[in-house]
Coordinates of C-alpha atoms and ligand atoms in Angstrom, one line a residue:
X1 CA 0.0 0.0 0.0
X2 CA 1.4 3.4 -0.8
X3 CA 0.1 6.3 1.2
X4 CA -0.7 9.7 -0.2
X5 CA -2.1 12.6 1.9
X6 CA -5.6 12.5 0.4
X7 CA -5.8 8.9 -0.9
X8 CA -4.4 5.4 -0.6
X9 CA -3.9 3.0 -3.5
X10 CA -4.5 -0.5 -2.3
X11 CA -2.1 -3.3 -3.3
X12 CA -3.8 -6.7 -4.0
X13 CA -2.6 -9.5 -1.7
X14 CA -0.7 -12.4 -3.2
X15 CA -2.9 -15.1 -1.6
X16 CA -5.0 -16.0 1.4
X17 CA -4.6 -13.7 4.4
X18 CA -4.2 -15.6 7.7
X19 CA -3.7 -14.1 11.1
X20 CA -5.3 -12.9 14.3
X21 CA -6.2 -9.4 15.5
X22 CA -8.0 -7.6 18.4
X23 CA -9.8 -4.6 16.9
X24 CA -10.2 -1.4 19.1
X25 CA -13.0 -1.1 21.6
X26 CA -16.6 -1.0 20.7
X27 CA -17.8 2.6 19.9
X28 CA -21.4 1.8 21.0
X29 CA -20.4 0.2 24.3
X30 CA -17.8 3.0 25.1
X31 CA -20.3 5.8 24.5
X32 CA -23.0 4.0 26.6
X33 CA -20.6 3.2 29.4
X34 CA -19.5 6.9 29.4
X35 CA -23.1 8.1 29.8
X36 CA -23.9 5.7 32.6
X37 CA -20.6 6.3 34.4
X38 CA -21.1 10.1 34.1
X39 CA -24.4 9.9 35.8
X40 CA -23.4 7.3 38.4
X41 CA -22.8 7.6 42.1
X42 CA -19.0 7.3 42.5
X43 CA -16.1 6.7 40.1
X44 CA -15.9 4.2 37.2
X45 CA -13.0 2.8 35.3
X46 CA -13.7 1.8 31.8
X47 CA -11.0 -0.4 30.2
X48 CA -10.6 -1.4 26.5
X49 CA -12.4 1.8 25.5
X50 CA -12.3 3.1 21.9
X51 CA -10.1 6.1 21.2
X52 CA -11.5 7.8 18.1
X53 CA -13.4 10.9 17.1
X54 CA -16.8 9.6 18.2
X55 CA -15.5 8.9 21.7
X56 CA -13.5 12.1 21.8
X57 CA -16.5 14.3 21.2
X58 CA -18.5 12.3 23.9
X59 CA -15.7 12.7 26.4
X60 CA -15.2 16.4 25.6
X61 CA -18.9 17.0 26.0
X62 CA -19.1 15.3 29.4
X63 CA -16.1 17.4 30.5
X64 CA -17.9 20.5 29.4
X65 CA -20.9 19.4 31.4
X66 CA -18.6 19.4 34.4
X67 CA -17.9 15.7 34.7
X68 CA -14.3 14.7 35.1
X69 CA -13.0 12.1 32.7
X70 CA -9.4 11.1 32.9
X71 CA -7.9 9.4 29.9
X72 CA -4.9 7.1 30.1
X73 CA -3.3 4.1 28.3
X74 CA -3.5 5.7 24.8
X75 CA -7.3 6.4 25.3
X76 CA -8.1 2.8 26.3
X77 CA -8.7 3.5 30.0
X78 CA -11.2 6.1 31.1
X79 CA -11.7 7.1 34.7
X80 CA -15.0 8.9 35.1
X81 CA -16.0 10.8 38.3
X82 CA -19.8 10.2 38.3
X83 CA -22.0 13.2 39.1
X84 CA -24.7 11.2 41.0
X85 CA -27.3 12.4 38.5
X86 CA -26.5 16.1 39.2
X87 CA -25.0 17.6 36.0
X88 CA -22.6 20.3 37.3
X89 CA -22.6 22.8 34.3
X90 CA -25.4 25.3 34.1
X91 CA -24.7 26.0 30.5
X92 CA -22.7 24.4 27.7
X93 CA -22.4 24.4 23.9
X94 CA -21.4 20.9 22.9
X95 CA -19.8 20.2 19.5
X96 CA -20.6 16.6 18.5
X97 CA -19.0 16.4 15.0
X98 CA -20.9 13.6 13.3
X99 CA -21.4 11.2 16.2
X100 CA -25.0 10.0 16.1
X101 CA -24.6 8.1 19.4
X102 CA -23.2 11.2 21.2
X103 CA -25.8 13.6 19.7
X104 CA -28.8 11.4 20.6
X105 CA -27.5 10.1 24.0
X106 CA -26.3 13.6 25.2
X107 CA -29.5 15.3 24.1
X108 CA -31.5 13.0 26.4
X109 CA -28.9 13.2 29.2
X110 CA -28.8 17.0 29.2
X111 CA -32.4 17.2 30.1
X112 CA -31.5 15.8 33.6
X113 CA -29.5 19.0 34.2
X114 CA -30.6 22.5 35.2
X115 CA -29.5 25.0 32.6
X116 CA -29.2 25.9 29.0
X117 CA -27.4 23.4 26.7
X118 CA -26.9 23.5 23.0
X119 CA -25.7 20.5 20.9
X120 CA -24.4 20.9 17.3
X121 CA -22.2 19.1 14.8
X122 CA -20.8 19.2 11.3
X123 CA -22.9 19.9 8.2
X124 CA -24.0 16.3 7.9
X125 CA -25.1 16.1 11.5
X126 CA -27.4 19.0 10.7
X127 CA -29.1 16.7 8.2
X128 CA -29.4 13.7 10.5
X129 CA -32.8 13.2 12.2
X130 CA -33.5 14.1 15.8
X131 CA -37.0 15.6 15.7
X132 CA -38.6 12.4 17.0
X133 CA -36.4 12.3 20.0
X134 CA -37.1 16.0 20.6
X135 CA -40.8 15.5 20.4
X136 CA -40.7 12.5 22.9
X137 CA -38.7 14.6 25.4
X138 CA -41.3 17.4 25.0
X139 CA -44.0 14.8 25.8
X140 CA -42.0 14.0 29.0
X141 CA -42.2 17.7 30.0
X142 CA -38.9 19.0 28.7
X143 CA -38.4 22.4 27.1
X144 CA -36.4 21.5 24.0
X145 CA -36.1 22.5 20.4
X146 CA -34.4 21.3 17.2
X147 CA -33.2 24.5 15.6
X148 CA -32.1 23.1 12.2
X149 CA -34.0 22.6 9.0
X150 CA -36.4 19.6 9.0
X151 CA -36.1 19.3 12.8
X152 CA -32.4 18.4 12.7
X153 CA -29.6 19.7 15.0
X154 CA -28.6 22.1 16.5
X155 CA -30.7 21.2 19.5
X156 CA -31.3 23.6 22.4
X157 CA -32.4 22.3 25.8
X158 CA -33.6 24.5 28.6
X159 CA -33.5 22.0 31.4
X160 CA -34.9 21.9 34.8
X161 CA -34.8 18.2 35.4
X162 CA -36.5 15.5 33.4
X163 CA -40.2 15.4 34.5
X164 CA -41.0 11.9 33.0
X165 CA -44.4 10.2 32.4
X166 CA -45.5 8.6 29.2
X167 CA -44.3 9.3 25.7
X168 CA -44.3 7.8 22.2
X169 CA -41.0 7.4 20.4
X170 CA -40.6 6.6 16.8
X171 CA -38.6 3.4 16.3
X172 CA -38.2 3.2 12.5
X173 CA -35.7 6.0 12.0
X174 CA -33.0 5.3 14.6
X175 CA -32.8 3.2 17.7
X176 CA -30.5 5.7 19.2
X177 CA -33.5 7.9 20.2
X178 CA -34.8 5.1 22.3
X179 CA -31.4 4.2 23.7
X180 CA -30.8 7.8 24.7
X181 CA -34.2 8.1 26.5
X182 CA -33.6 4.8 28.3
X183 CA -30.2 5.8 29.7
X184 CA -31.5 9.1 31.0
X185 CA -34.8 7.7 32.4
X186 CA -33.6 6.4 35.8
X187 CA -33.0 10.1 36.7
X188 CA -36.5 11.3 35.8
X189 CA -38.8 12.8 38.4
X190 CA -41.5 10.2 37.6
X191 CA -41.4 6.7 36.0
X192 CA -41.1 6.7 32.3
X193 CA -43.1 4.6 29.9
X194 CA -42.1 4.7 26.2
X195 CA -44.4 3.5 23.5
X196 CA -42.5 2.7 20.4
X197 CA -44.2 3.6 17.1
X198 CA -43.3 2.1 13.8
X199 CA -41.2 -1.0 13.5
X200 CA -38.1 -0.6 15.7
X201 CA -34.8 -0.8 13.8
X202 CA -31.4 -1.9 15.0
X203 CA -32.9 -3.9 17.9
X204 CA -29.6 -5.4 19.1
X205 CA -28.5 -1.9 20.1
X206 CA -31.5 -1.5 22.4
X207 CA -30.7 -4.8 24.0
X208 CA -27.1 -3.5 24.4
X209 CA -28.4 -0.4 26.1
X210 CA -30.5 -2.3 28.6
X211 CA -27.5 -4.6 29.4
X212 CA -25.1 -1.8 29.9
X213 CA -27.7 0.0 32.1
X214 CA -28.0 -3.2 34.1
X215 CA -24.3 -3.5 34.6
X216 CA -24.3 0.0 36.1
X217 CA -27.2 -1.0 38.3
X218 CA -30.5 0.2 36.7
X219 CA -33.2 -1.8 35.0
X220 CA -35.5 -1.2 32.0
X221 CA -38.4 -3.5 31.2
X222 CA -39.4 -4.1 27.6
X223 CA -42.3 -6.2 26.2
X224 CA -41.1 -9.0 23.9
X225 CA -42.0 -7.0 20.8
X226 CA -40.3 -3.8 22.2
X227 CA -43.6 -1.9 21.7
X228 CA -43.5 -0.7 25.3
X229 CA -40.5 -0.1 27.6
X230 CA -40.7 1.2 31.2
X231 CA -38.1 2.5 33.5
X232 CA -38.7 3.4 37.2
X233 CA -37.3 6.6 38.5
X234 CA -35.2 6.8 41.6
X235 CA -32.8 4.2 40.3
X236 CA -29.1 5.2 40.4
X237 CA -26.2 3.9 38.4
X238 CA -23.2 3.1 40.6
X239 CA -19.6 3.6 39.7
X240 CA -18.0 0.3 38.6
X241 CA -15.0 -1.2 36.7
X242 CA -16.2 -2.0 33.3
X243 CA -14.4 -3.9 30.5
X244 CA -15.4 -2.9 26.9
X245 CA -15.4 -5.5 24.1
X246 CA -13.6 -5.0 20.8
X247 CA -15.8 -3.4 18.2
X248 CA -17.8 -6.0 16.2
X249 CA -18.5 -3.7 13.3
X250 CA -14.7 -3.1 12.9
X251 CA -14.2 -6.8 13.2
X252 CA -16.5 -7.3 10.1
X253 CA -13.7 -6.0 7.8
X254 CA -11.3 -8.7 9.0
X255 CA -14.0 -11.5 8.8
X256 CA -14.7 -10.2 5.2
X257 CA -10.9 -10.2 4.4
X258 CA -10.7 -13.9 5.3
X259 CA -13.8 -14.6 3.3
X260 CA -12.7 -12.9 0.1
X261 CA -9.1 -14.1 0.1
X262 CA -9.8 -17.7 1.2
X263 CA -7.7 -17.0 4.3
X264 CA -8.3 -17.7 8.0
X265 CA -8.6 -14.8 10.4
X266 CA -9.3 -14.9 14.1
X267 CA -10.8 -11.9 15.9
X268 CA -9.8 -12.1 19.6
X269 CA -12.0 -11.2 22.6
X270 CA -15.3 -11.4 20.7
X271 CA -17.8 -14.3 20.9
X272 CA -21.4 -15.3 20.2
X273 CA -22.2 -13.9 23.6
X274 CA -21.1 -10.4 22.6
X275 CA -23.3 -7.5 23.6
X276 CA -23.0 -6.4 19.9
X277 CA -25.4 -7.7 17.3
X278 CA -22.9 -7.2 14.6
X279 CA -21.1 -10.5 15.4
X280 CA -24.0 -11.9 13.4
X281 CA -22.3 -10.6 10.3
X282 CA -20.4 -13.9 10.5
X283 CA -23.7 -15.8 10.0
X284 CA -24.0 -14.0 6.6
X285 CA -20.5 -15.1 5.7
X286 CA -21.4 -18.7 6.8
X287 CA -24.5 -18.6 4.6
X288 CA -22.3 -17.5 1.7
X289 CA -20.0 -20.5 2.1
X290 CA -17.3 -19.4 4.6
X291 CA -16.8 -21.4 7.7
X292 CA -17.1 -19.8 11.1
X293 CA -15.9 -21.1 14.4
X294 CA -17.2 -19.5 17.6
X295 CA -14.8 -20.0 20.4
X296 CA -15.4 -18.9 24.1
X297 CA -13.2 -15.8 23.5
X298 CA -12.6 -15.5 19.8
X299 CA -14.3 -15.9 16.4
X300 CA -12.5 -17.4 13.4
X301 CA -13.6 -17.1 9.8
X302 CA -12.1 -19.4 7.1
X303 CA -12.8 -18.3 3.5
X304 CA -14.3 -20.7 1.0
X305 CA -16.2 -20.5 -2.3
X306 CA -18.8 -17.8 -1.9
X307 CA -22.4 -17.8 -3.1
X308 CA -24.8 -14.9 -3.2
X309 CA -27.5 -14.7 -0.5
X310 CA -30.7 -12.8 0.3
X311 CA -30.5 -11.3 3.8
X312 CA -32.5 -9.0 6.1
X313 CA -29.8 -6.8 7.7
X314 CA -32.0 -4.5 9.8
X315 CA -30.3 -5.5 13.1
X316 CA -26.8 -5.4 11.7
X317 CA -26.9 -2.5 9.3
X318 CA -23.4 -1.1 10.0
X319 CA -22.2 -4.2 8.1
X320 CA -24.2 -3.6 4.9
X321 CA -21.2 -2.0 3.2
X322 CA -18.9 -4.8 4.3
X323 CA -21.2 -7.4 2.9
X324 CA -21.7 -5.4 -0.3
X325 CA -18.0 -5.6 -1.0
X326 CA -17.9 -9.4 -0.1
X327 CA -20.8 -9.8 -2.6
X328 CA -18.4 -8.7 -5.4
X329 CA -16.6 -12.0 -4.9
X330 CA -19.6 -14.4 -4.8
X331 CA -20.8 -16.5 -7.7
X332 CA -24.3 -15.0 -7.8
X333 CA -26.3 -11.9 -6.7
X334 CA -26.6 -10.9 -3.0
X335 CA -29.6 -9.0 -1.8
X336 CA -29.5 -6.9 1.4
X337 CA -32.9 -5.9 2.6
X338 CA -34.8 -3.9 5.3
X339 CA -32.2 -1.2 5.9
X340 CA -33.9 1.9 4.7
X341 CA -32.7 3.6 7.9
X342 CA -29.1 3.6 6.7
X343 CA -29.9 6.4 4.3
X344 CA -29.7 8.7 7.4
X345 CA -26.2 7.8 8.6
X346 CA -22.9 9.4 7.8
X347 CA -24.1 9.5 4.3
X348 CA -27.0 7.8 2.3
X349 CA -25.3 4.5 2.6
X350 CA -27.5 2.7 0.1
X351 CA -27.0 5.3 -2.6
X352 CA -23.3 5.8 -1.9
X353 CA -22.5 2.0 -1.8
X354 CA -24.4 1.4 -5.1
X355 CA -22.6 4.2 -6.8
X356 CA -19.1 3.0 -5.8
X357 CA -19.8 -0.7 -6.5
X358 CA -20.8 0.2 -10.0
X359 CA -17.5 2.0 -10.5
X360 CA -15.8 -1.3 -9.7
X361 CA -17.8 -3.2 -12.4
X362 CA -20.7 -4.6 -10.5
X363 CA -24.4 -4.2 -11.5
X364 CA -26.4 -2.9 -8.6
X365 CA -30.2 -2.7 -8.2
X366 CA -31.1 -0.1 -5.6
X367 CA -34.4 -0.2 -3.8
X368 CA -35.8 2.1 -1.1
X369 CA -34.8 -0.4 1.6
X370 CA -31.6 -2.0 0.3
X371 CA -29.6 -3.2 -2.6
X372 CA -28.8 -6.2 -4.8
X373 CA -25.2 -6.7 -5.9
X374 CA -24.6 -8.6 -9.1
X375 CA -20.9 -9.3 -9.3
X376 CA -19.3 -8.6 -12.7
X377 CA -15.8 -8.4 -14.0
X378 CA -14.0 -6.2 -11.6
X379 CA -11.8 -3.2 -12.4
X380 CA -9.9 -0.6 -10.4
X381 CA -11.5 2.8 -9.6
X382 CA -11.0 5.8 -7.4
X383 CA -13.5 5.3 -4.6
X384 CA -15.2 8.3 -3.1
X385 CA -15.9 7.7 0.6
X386 CA -18.4 10.5 1.4
X387 CA -16.7 11.2 4.7
X388 CA -18.1 7.8 5.9
X389 CA -15.5 5.7 7.7
X390 CA -17.4 2.5 6.7
X391 CA -17.2 3.4 3.0
X392 CA -13.4 3.6 3.3
X393 CA -12.9 0.5 5.4
X394 CA -15.2 -1.7 3.3
X395 CA -14.0 -0.6 -0.2
X396 CA -10.4 -1.0 0.9
X397 CA -11.1 -4.7 1.0
X398 CA -12.0 -4.7 -2.7
X399 CA -8.6 -3.3 -3.5
X400 CA -6.9 -6.3 -1.8
X401 CA -8.3 -8.5 -4.6
X402 CA -8.5 -6.0 -7.5
X403 CA -5.6 -3.8 -8.8
X404 CA -6.1 -0.1 -9.1
X405 CA -8.5 0.6 -6.2
X406 CA -7.8 4.0 -4.7
X407 CA -9.5 5.0 -1.5
X408 CA -10.1 8.8 -1.3
X409 CA -10.0 10.6 2.0
X410 CA -8.9 7.5 4.0
X411 CA -8.5 9.7 7.1
X412 CA -12.3 9.6 7.5
X413 CA -11.8 6.2 9.4
X414 CA -10.8 8.4 12.4
X415 CA -14.5 8.5 13.3
X416 CA -14.3 5.0 14.8
X417 CA -11.0 3.5 13.7
X418 CA -8.1 5.8 13.3
X419 CA -5.5 3.0 13.0
X420 CA -7.5 0.9 10.5
X421 CA -5.1 1.1 7.5
X422 CA -2.1 0.4 9.8
X423 CA -3.8 -2.6 11.5
X424 CA -4.8 -4.0 8.1
X425 CA -1.3 -3.6 6.7
X426 CA 0.2 -5.3 9.7
X427 CA -2.3 -8.2 9.5
X428 CA -1.5 -8.7 5.8
X429 CA 2.3 -8.6 6.4
X430 CA 1.8 -11.2 9.2
X431 CA 3.6 -8.9 11.6
Ligands
LIG1 O1 -26.9 2.7 19.4 C1 -25.8 2.6 18.8 O2 -24.7 2.5 19.3 C2 -25.8 2.5 17.3 C3 -27.0 2.2 16.7 C4 -27.1 2.1 15.2 O3 -27.8 3.3 14.7 P1 -29.4 3.3 14.3 O4 -30.1 2.9 15.5 O5 -29.5 4.7 13.9 O6 -29.6 2.3 13.2 C5 -25.8 2.0 14.5 O7 -25.8 2.2 13.1 C6 -24.8 3.0 15.1 O8 -23.5 2.9 14.5 C7 -24.6 2.7 16.6
LIG2 C1 -23.9 5.0 11.9 C2 -22.8 5.1 12.6 O1 -22.5 5.9 13.6 P1 -23.4 7.0 14.4 O2 -24.8 6.9 14.0 O3 -23.1 6.8 15.8 O4 -22.9 8.4 14.0 C3 -21.7 4.1 12.3 O5 -20.7 4.1 13.1 O6 -21.7 3.4 11.4

């Protein structure tokens, strides 16, 4: 691989890639643990945390809210002095860049405070939905406004505690609205009951929220169809030592690498029992013909001949781009369904993925809720990444099998995985 400031040309590998790797900490778990630790009674130590833009903006925002977060061990250990549900800062302007988790979780958390808080981000964040979360918080008695066009950020909260009660929350746009409300709910002045409208997307992330809350000592009760979720007030998170798993979405690039090169790659410290739904990406690879071994503390994928599949990826939508690239190397079409919500992420991920796959020689049918990839004769191309870390990481894989693939703006991986290209190169070298 030769590096240039604004692009990287990928070098195809000579044969199967074998090896083992521990990806950085889970973004989703790090940002949940930070919220719970920040509100807790007492200090928490989070180990194995992710050090990246999405966690930097979360940490910086908590510090601006008056919560001490001490960072050590190259960002992997975070010591958080919990505020016991009393947010110290009476005003703050929080810059959230393009971190959806931080924007949605901190909007809900800020309502527990007493003061004026404003949350804003980069231009794309001002296009990402938050109106449904704002409207639920209003139903719970909060004075809050989305100031951007189409009820997008910036968000202004004039908080005097979170009153609570009953609210409806839309589930079919982003599960992060619900997760944010749930994590704030133990600190409301009354119990909170949330009625989820529309079919809830990204359900594994809601399960993750409930499990992280439980680890910190607070409970949320959901009906089996997630139509209604209740949280009693008066519960308190307590400061704990909390170990964060490696990021399963980041692991998908390594599982895919094994699949498309016929290699054997082990991802350490992840298992079937992970809090992260994205480990199920391996089931897609297994359906395509790879073999997957789930160990007690690792997952290994061995590549094989790959077939096209038809798969509902609603619960594991951060891996749609990874699977789209794997699909280029299958012997038939792959259809990925039920992921209309990924049009609201770092970019419109259905449109962007379809466009870049076509540049590589694939035929792609795009539907409102997904895409079908028909593999074709592959050719090199300069890949636009739309400031979306997952475009860069996924399409880099295509360049390990096809000459002439250039990844533009590879630095965008810093959102969740700043060291991605270095880790990938090390794994390929066998170092
Ligand atoms: O709660 C979370 O940690 C996340 C939920 C998902 O978003 P949606 O619920 O918007 O699909 C996912 O795409 C995102 O990367 C992280
Ligand atoms: C969608 C993502 O992030 P977020 O919504 O947290 O910005 C992602 O990491 O793929």
